[in-house]
mmCIF file of C-alpha atoms in Angstrom:
data_model
loop_
_atom_site.group_PDB
_atom_site.id
_atom_site.type_symbol
_atom_site.label_atom_id
_atom_site.label_comp_id
_atom_site.label_asym_id
_atom_site.label_seq_id
_atom_site.Cartn_x
_atom_site.Cartn_y
_atom_site.Cartn_z
ATOM 1 C CA ARG A 1 100.002 101.060 114.566
ATOM 2 C CA LYS A 2 98.516 100.045 111.217
ATOM 3 C CA GLU A 3 97.796 96.370 110.713
ATOM 4 C CA VAL A 4 99.705 96.246 107.439
ATOM 5 C CA GLU A 5 102.432 98.793 106.774
ATOM 6 C CA GLN A 6 104.317 99.616 103.625
ATOM 7 C CA ASP A 7 106.823 102.283 102.683
ATOM 8 C CA PRO A 8 104.750 104.532 100.399
ATOM 9 C CA GLY A 9 107.750 105.480 98.275
ATOM 10 C CA PRO A 10 107.987 106.482 95.559
ATOM 11 C CA PHE A 11 110.911 104.278 94.678
ATOM 12 C CA ASN A 12 112.645 105.770 91.648
ATOM 13 C CA VAL A 13 114.670 103.029 89.980
ATOM 14 C CA PRO A 14 116.578 102.921 86.669
ATOM 15 C CA GLU A 15 115.448 100.411 84.102
ATOM 16 C CA GLY A 16 117.245 97.096 84.481
ATOM 17 C CA ALA A 17 117.933 97.507 88.176
ATOM 18 C CA THR A 18 116.753 95.245 90.965
ATOM 19 C CA VAL A 19 114.336 96.664 93.502
ATOM 20 C CA ALA A 20 112.916 95.214 96.701
ATOM 21 C CA PHE A 21 110.365 96.404 99.171
ATOM 22 C CA ASN A 22 108.917 95.034 102.346
ATOM 23 C CA CYS A 23 105.594 94.962 104.078
ATOM 24 C CA THR A 24 105.126 94.381 107.807
ATOM 25 C CA TYR A 25 102.020 93.005 109.462
ATOM 26 C CA SER A 26 100.970 93.212 113.083
ATOM 27 C CA ASN A 27 98.881 90.073 113.591
ATOM 28 C CA SER A 28 101.076 87.047 114.187
ATOM 29 C CA ALA A 29 98.084 84.806 113.434
ATOM 30 C CA SER A 30 97.956 86.002 109.815
ATOM 31 C CA GLN A 31 97.723 83.070 107.474
ATOM 32 C CA SER A 32 97.765 84.162 103.847
ATOM 33 C CA PHE A 33 99.695 86.815 102.019
ATOM 34 C CA PHE A 34 99.502 88.390 98.600
ATOM 35 C CA TRP A 35 101.021 91.085 96.429
ATOM 36 C CA TYR A 36 98.651 93.037 94.182
ATOM 37 C CA ARG A 37 99.606 95.551 91.530
ATOM 38 C CA GLN A 38 97.617 98.702 90.812
ATOM 39 C CA ASP A 39 98.273 100.902 87.797
ATOM 40 C CA CYS A 40 97.382 104.577 87.900
ATOM 41 C CA ARG A 41 93.594 105.063 87.860
ATOM 42 C CA LYS A 42 93.040 101.328 87.442
ATOM 43 C CA GLU A 43 91.813 98.536 89.685
ATOM 44 C CA PRO A 44 94.146 96.322 91.757
ATOM 45 C CA LYS A 45 95.115 92.987 90.195
ATOM 46 C CA LEU A 46 96.740 89.973 91.810
ATOM 47 C CA LEU A 47 100.468 89.827 91.111
ATOM 48 C CA MET A 48 101.310 86.760 93.184
ATOM 49 C CA SER A 49 100.501 84.871 96.341
ATOM 50 C CA VAL A 50 103.262 84.531 98.930
ATOM 51 C CA TYR A 51 104.052 81.026 100.153
ATOM 52 C CA SER A 52 105.872 80.094 103.344
ATOM 53 C CA SER A 53 108.857 78.728 101.473
ATOM 54 C CA GLY A 54 109.064 81.725 99.173
ATOM 55 C CA ASN A 55 108.103 81.665 95.520
ATOM 56 C CA GLU A 56 109.224 83.034 92.209
ATOM 57 C CA ASP A 57 107.351 84.035 89.076
ATOM 58 C CA GLY A 58 109.681 85.143 86.329
ATOM 59 C CA ARG A 59 111.431 88.314 87.445
ATOM 60 C CA PHE A 60 109.384 88.494 90.651
ATOM 61 C CA THR A 61 110.278 86.791 93.927
ATOM 62 C CA ALA A 62 108.166 86.881 97.069
ATOM 63 C CA GLN A 63 109.384 85.942 100.528
ATOM 64 C CA LEU A 64 107.664 85.502 103.880
ATOM 65 C CA ASN A 65 109.389 85.936 107.238
ATOM 66 C CA ARG A 66 106.967 84.851 109.955
ATOM 67 C CA ALA A 67 109.405 85.432 112.819
ATOM 68 C CA SER A 68 109.794 89.100 111.924
ATOM 69 C CA GLN A 69 106.303 89.395 110.480
ATOM 70 C CA TYR A 70 107.104 90.780 107.076
ATOM 71 C CA ILE A 71 106.814 89.844 103.450
ATOM 72 C CA SER A 72 108.975 91.103 100.650
ATOM 73 C CA LEU A 73 108.801 91.523 96.903
ATOM 74 C CA LEU A 74 111.917 91.504 94.727
ATOM 75 C CA ILE A 75 111.815 92.612 91.102
ATOM 76 C CA ARG A 76 114.839 91.804 88.957
ATOM 77 C CA ASP A 77 115.753 93.419 85.633
ATOM 78 C CA SER A 78 113.033 96.014 86.104
ATOM 79 C CA LYS A 79 111.067 97.198 83.075
ATOM 80 C CA LEU A 80 109.348 100.487 82.401
ATOM 81 C CA SER A 81 106.072 98.574 82.510
ATOM 82 C CA ASP A 82 106.734 97.601 86.138
ATOM 83 C CA SER A 83 105.896 101.174 87.160
ATOM 84 C CA ALA A 84 102.846 100.870 89.389
ATOM 85 C CA THR A 85 101.755 100.778 92.998
ATOM 86 C CA TYR A 86 102.324 97.456 94.749
ATOM 87 C CA LEU A 87 99.848 96.558 97.462
ATOM 88 C CA CYS A 88 100.593 94.115 100.239
ATOM 89 C CA VAL A 89 97.572 92.085 101.369
ATOM 90 C CA VAL A 90 97.228 89.913 104.469
ATOM 91 C CA ASN A 91 94.497 87.544 105.575
ATOM 92 C CA GLU A 92 94.201 87.299 109.322
ATOM 93 C CA GLY A 93 92.262 84.128 109.799
ATOM 94 C CA SER A 94 88.952 82.436 109.533
ATOM 95 C CA ASN A 95 86.855 85.373 108.419
ATOM 96 C CA TYR A 96 88.694 85.529 105.120
ATOM 97 C CA GLN A 97 88.900 89.285 105.333
ATOM 98 C CA LEU A 98 91.801 90.783 103.455
ATOM 99 C CA ILE A 99 93.751 93.584 105.135
ATOM 100 C CA TRP A 100 95.375 95.927 102.629
ATOM 101 C CA GLY A 101 98.529 97.982 102.926
ATOM 102 C CA ALA A 102 98.481 101.507 101.532
ATOM 103 C CA GLY A 103 100.818 100.528 98.708
ATOM 104 C CA THR A 104 104.353 101.277 97.563
ATOM 105 C CA LYS A 105 104.698 103.392 94.451
ATOM 106 C CA LEU A 106 107.398 102.252 92.036
ATOM 107 C CA ILE A 107 108.651 104.381 89.157
ATOM 108 C CA ILE A 108 111.033 102.820 86.652
ATOM 109 C CA LYS A 109 113.039 105.409 84.723
ATOM 110 C CA PRO A 110 114.647 104.846 81.303
ATOM 111 C CA ASP B 1 83.733 86.406 80.890
ATOM 112 C CA ALA B 2 83.529 90.191 81.003
ATOM 113 C CA GLY B 3 84.842 90.356 84.546
ATOM 114 C CA VAL B 4 83.316 92.390 87.357
ATOM 115 C CA ILE B 5 81.184 95.154 85.906
ATOM 116 C CA GLN B 6 80.542 98.369 87.771
ATOM 117 C CA SER B 7 78.366 101.318 86.868
ATOM 118 C CA PRO B 8 78.556 104.186 86.537
ATOM 119 C CA ARG B 9 82.279 104.683 85.903
ATOM 120 C CA HIS B 10 82.065 108.298 87.021
ATOM 121 C CA GLU B 11 79.509 110.101 89.127
ATOM 122 C CA VAL B 12 79.400 113.753 90.083
ATOM 123 C CA THR B 13 76.640 114.752 92.432
ATOM 124 C CA GLU B 14 75.688 117.534 94.779
ATOM 125 C CA MET B 15 75.903 117.218 98.529
ATOM 126 C CA GLY B 16 72.703 115.791 99.964
ATOM 127 C CA GLN B 17 71.764 113.785 96.901
ATOM 128 C CA GLU B 18 71.336 110.018 96.882
ATOM 129 C CA VAL B 19 73.964 108.015 95.027
ATOM 130 C CA THR B 20 73.606 104.389 93.929
ATOM 131 C CA LEU B 21 76.555 102.370 92.725
ATOM 132 C CA ARG B 22 76.009 99.063 90.945
ATOM 133 C CA CYS B 23 78.016 95.896 90.590
ATOM 134 C CA LYS B 24 77.699 92.676 88.633
ATOM 135 C CA PRO B 25 80.151 90.057 89.914
ATOM 136 C CA ILE B 26 81.779 87.358 87.815
ATOM 137 C CA SER B 27 79.341 84.524 87.174
ATOM 138 C CA GLY B 28 79.899 81.653 89.628
ATOM 139 C CA HIS B 29 81.639 83.783 92.232
ATOM 140 C CA ASN B 30 79.938 83.599 95.618
ATOM 141 C CA SER B 31 81.827 86.316 97.506
ATOM 142 C CA LEU B 32 81.408 90.017 96.814
ATOM 143 C CA PHE B 33 83.265 92.916 98.361
ATOM 144 C CA TRP B 34 82.738 96.679 98.274
ATOM 145 C CA TYR B 35 85.875 98.772 98.804
ATOM 146 C CA ARG B 36 86.561 102.490 98.969
ATOM 147 C CA GLN B 37 89.928 103.961 97.989
ATOM 148 C CA THR B 38 91.252 107.425 98.795
ATOM 149 C CA MET B 39 94.723 108.907 98.850
ATOM 150 C CA MET B 40 94.508 109.493 102.591
ATOM 151 C CA ARG B 41 93.119 106.135 103.738
ATOM 152 C CA GLY B 42 94.085 103.730 100.969
ATOM 153 C CA LEU B 43 91.853 100.762 100.176
ATOM 154 C CA GLU B 44 89.188 100.124 102.826
ATOM 155 C CA LEU B 45 86.746 97.226 102.923
ATOM 156 C CA LEU B 46 83.209 98.515 103.385
ATOM 157 C CA ILE B 47 81.176 95.305 103.309
ATOM 158 C CA TYR B 48 81.548 91.651 102.378
ATOM 159 C CA PHE B 49 78.782 89.336 101.108
ATOM 160 C CA ASN B 50 78.966 85.561 100.929
ATOM 161 C CA ASN B 51 76.207 83.769 99.008
ATOM 162 C CA ASN B 52 74.262 87.060 98.897
ATOM 163 C CA VAL B 53 74.310 87.409 102.696
ATOM 164 C CA PRO B 54 76.170 90.309 104.344
ATOM 165 C CA ILE B 55 78.877 88.752 106.516
ATOM 166 C CA ASP B 56 80.876 91.754 107.659
ATOM 167 C CA ASP B 57 79.674 95.344 107.363
ATOM 168 C CA SER B 58 81.917 96.763 110.070
ATOM 169 C CA GLY B 59 83.642 98.917 107.491
ATOM 170 C CA MET B 60 80.508 100.799 106.486
ATOM 171 C CA PRO B 61 81.247 104.351 107.658
ATOM 172 C CA GLU B 62 77.831 105.289 108.987
ATOM 173 C CA ASP B 63 74.109 104.921 108.516
ATOM 174 C CA ARG B 64 74.211 106.957 105.344
ATOM 175 C CA PHE B 65 75.763 103.937 103.637
ATOM 176 C CA SER B 66 73.790 100.812 102.798
ATOM 177 C CA ALA B 67 74.448 97.813 100.575
ATOM 178 C CA LYS B 68 72.242 95.097 99.170
ATOM 179 C CA MET B 69 72.710 91.934 97.199
ATOM 180 C CA PRO B 70 69.274 90.752 96.064
ATOM 181 C CA ASN B 71 70.694 87.938 93.947
ATOM 182 C CA ALA B 72 73.975 86.332 92.965
ATOM 183 C CA SER B 73 74.475 88.577 89.969
ATOM 184 C CA PHE B 74 73.804 92.049 91.328
ATOM 185 C CA SER B 75 74.718 94.310 94.222
ATOM 186 C CA THR B 76 74.224 97.963 95.046
ATOM 187 C CA LEU B 77 75.933 100.418 97.358
ATOM 188 C CA LYS B 78 73.829 103.408 98.266
ATOM 189 C CA ILE B 79 74.837 106.655 99.939
ATOM 190 C CA GLN B 80 72.012 108.852 101.219
ATOM 191 C CA PRO B 81 72.557 111.712 101.767
ATOM 192 C CA SER B 82 75.951 112.094 100.134
ATOM 193 C CA GLU B 83 78.648 114.380 101.548
ATOM 194 C CA PRO B 84 81.853 115.805 100.028
ATOM 195 C CA ARG B 85 83.975 113.505 102.244
ATOM 196 C CA ASP B 86 82.409 110.527 100.448
ATOM 197 C CA SER B 87 84.361 111.454 97.321
ATOM 198 C CA ALA B 88 86.522 108.454 96.463
ATOM 199 C CA VAL B 89 86.877 105.542 94.065
ATOM 200 C CA TYR B 90 84.516 102.727 94.990
ATOM 201 C CA PHE B 91 85.534 99.250 93.884
ATOM 202 C CA CYS B 92 83.483 96.094 93.781
ATOM 203 C CA ALA B 93 85.336 92.767 93.793
ATOM 204 C CA SER B 94 84.289 89.140 93.661
ATOM 205 C CA SER B 95 85.945 85.815 94.346
ATOM 206 C CA SER B 96 85.136 82.182 93.667
ATOM 207 C CA PRO B 97 84.027 79.506 96.142
ATOM 208 C CA GLY B 98 86.642 77.584 98.111
ATOM 209 C CA GLN B 99 88.417 77.289 101.406
ATOM 210 C CA GLY B 100 90.469 80.196 102.596
ATOM 211 C CA PRO B 101 90.961 83.575 100.936
ATOM 212 C CA ARG B 102 90.953 83.472 97.186
ATOM 213 C CA GLU B 103 92.022 85.962 94.553
ATOM 214 C CA ALA B 104 89.735 88.977 94.475
ATOM 215 C CA PHE B 105 88.852 90.199 90.988
ATOM 216 C CA PHE B 106 88.089 93.897 90.905
ATOM 217 C CA GLY B 107 85.801 95.945 88.720
ATOM 218 C CA GLN B 108 87.123 99.120 87.153
ATOM 219 C CA GLY B 109 85.639 101.208 89.935
ATOM 220 C CA THR B 110 83.263 104.127 90.210
ATOM 221 C CA ARG B 111 84.912 107.503 90.715
ATOM 222 C CA LEU B 112 82.520 109.492 92.901
ATOM 223 C CA THR B 113 82.786 113.233 93.350
ATOM 224 C CA VAL B 114 80.412 114.964 95.742
ATOM 225 C CA VAL B 115 80.414 118.748 95.424
#
């Protein structure tokens, strides 16, 4: 079983719709969680950190469920520019190493 | 700040040749990471430096791969001899000092093709 798993997609979503995807992690001792965004043929960039109580940044909402060991990303009122691959990232403890999911590809259609 | 700078952006080389990838981290950042990304395996951490010292190189595939960080502003990843299965995008990333994992800032990557 992979340490961090994501549905690879692609998710094909009409512009303006709401889309959500999850990421599961295997290590219950994981401490920090992030969502990164990667555009085609570009480098990954931090989208948002995920806090225990959940957090929101504009149209983006991130949630953490420690009991079920998953994090989620919700995008409201999706834009064409949201088309990208979204990478789930987990830190497992004191060595500060980041464990990366394979990414979920999102395609927003006009 | 110009961000993390990697060179070259693209490299095409023949099997058996030596390849050297270069990285200049963001000034003031004390952690540096080398990653490899392929369609099949996603983003894999190869090696992690903290204050120029290699902390975790468990991701380095084999002895053909080596990495150095002679000072805080420069790192290299070398593959000798290169093989077609090394073809991938190699990213360098850096992060600033502090407790716990911090945001990793990535360079634009080096797209390596070994023929």
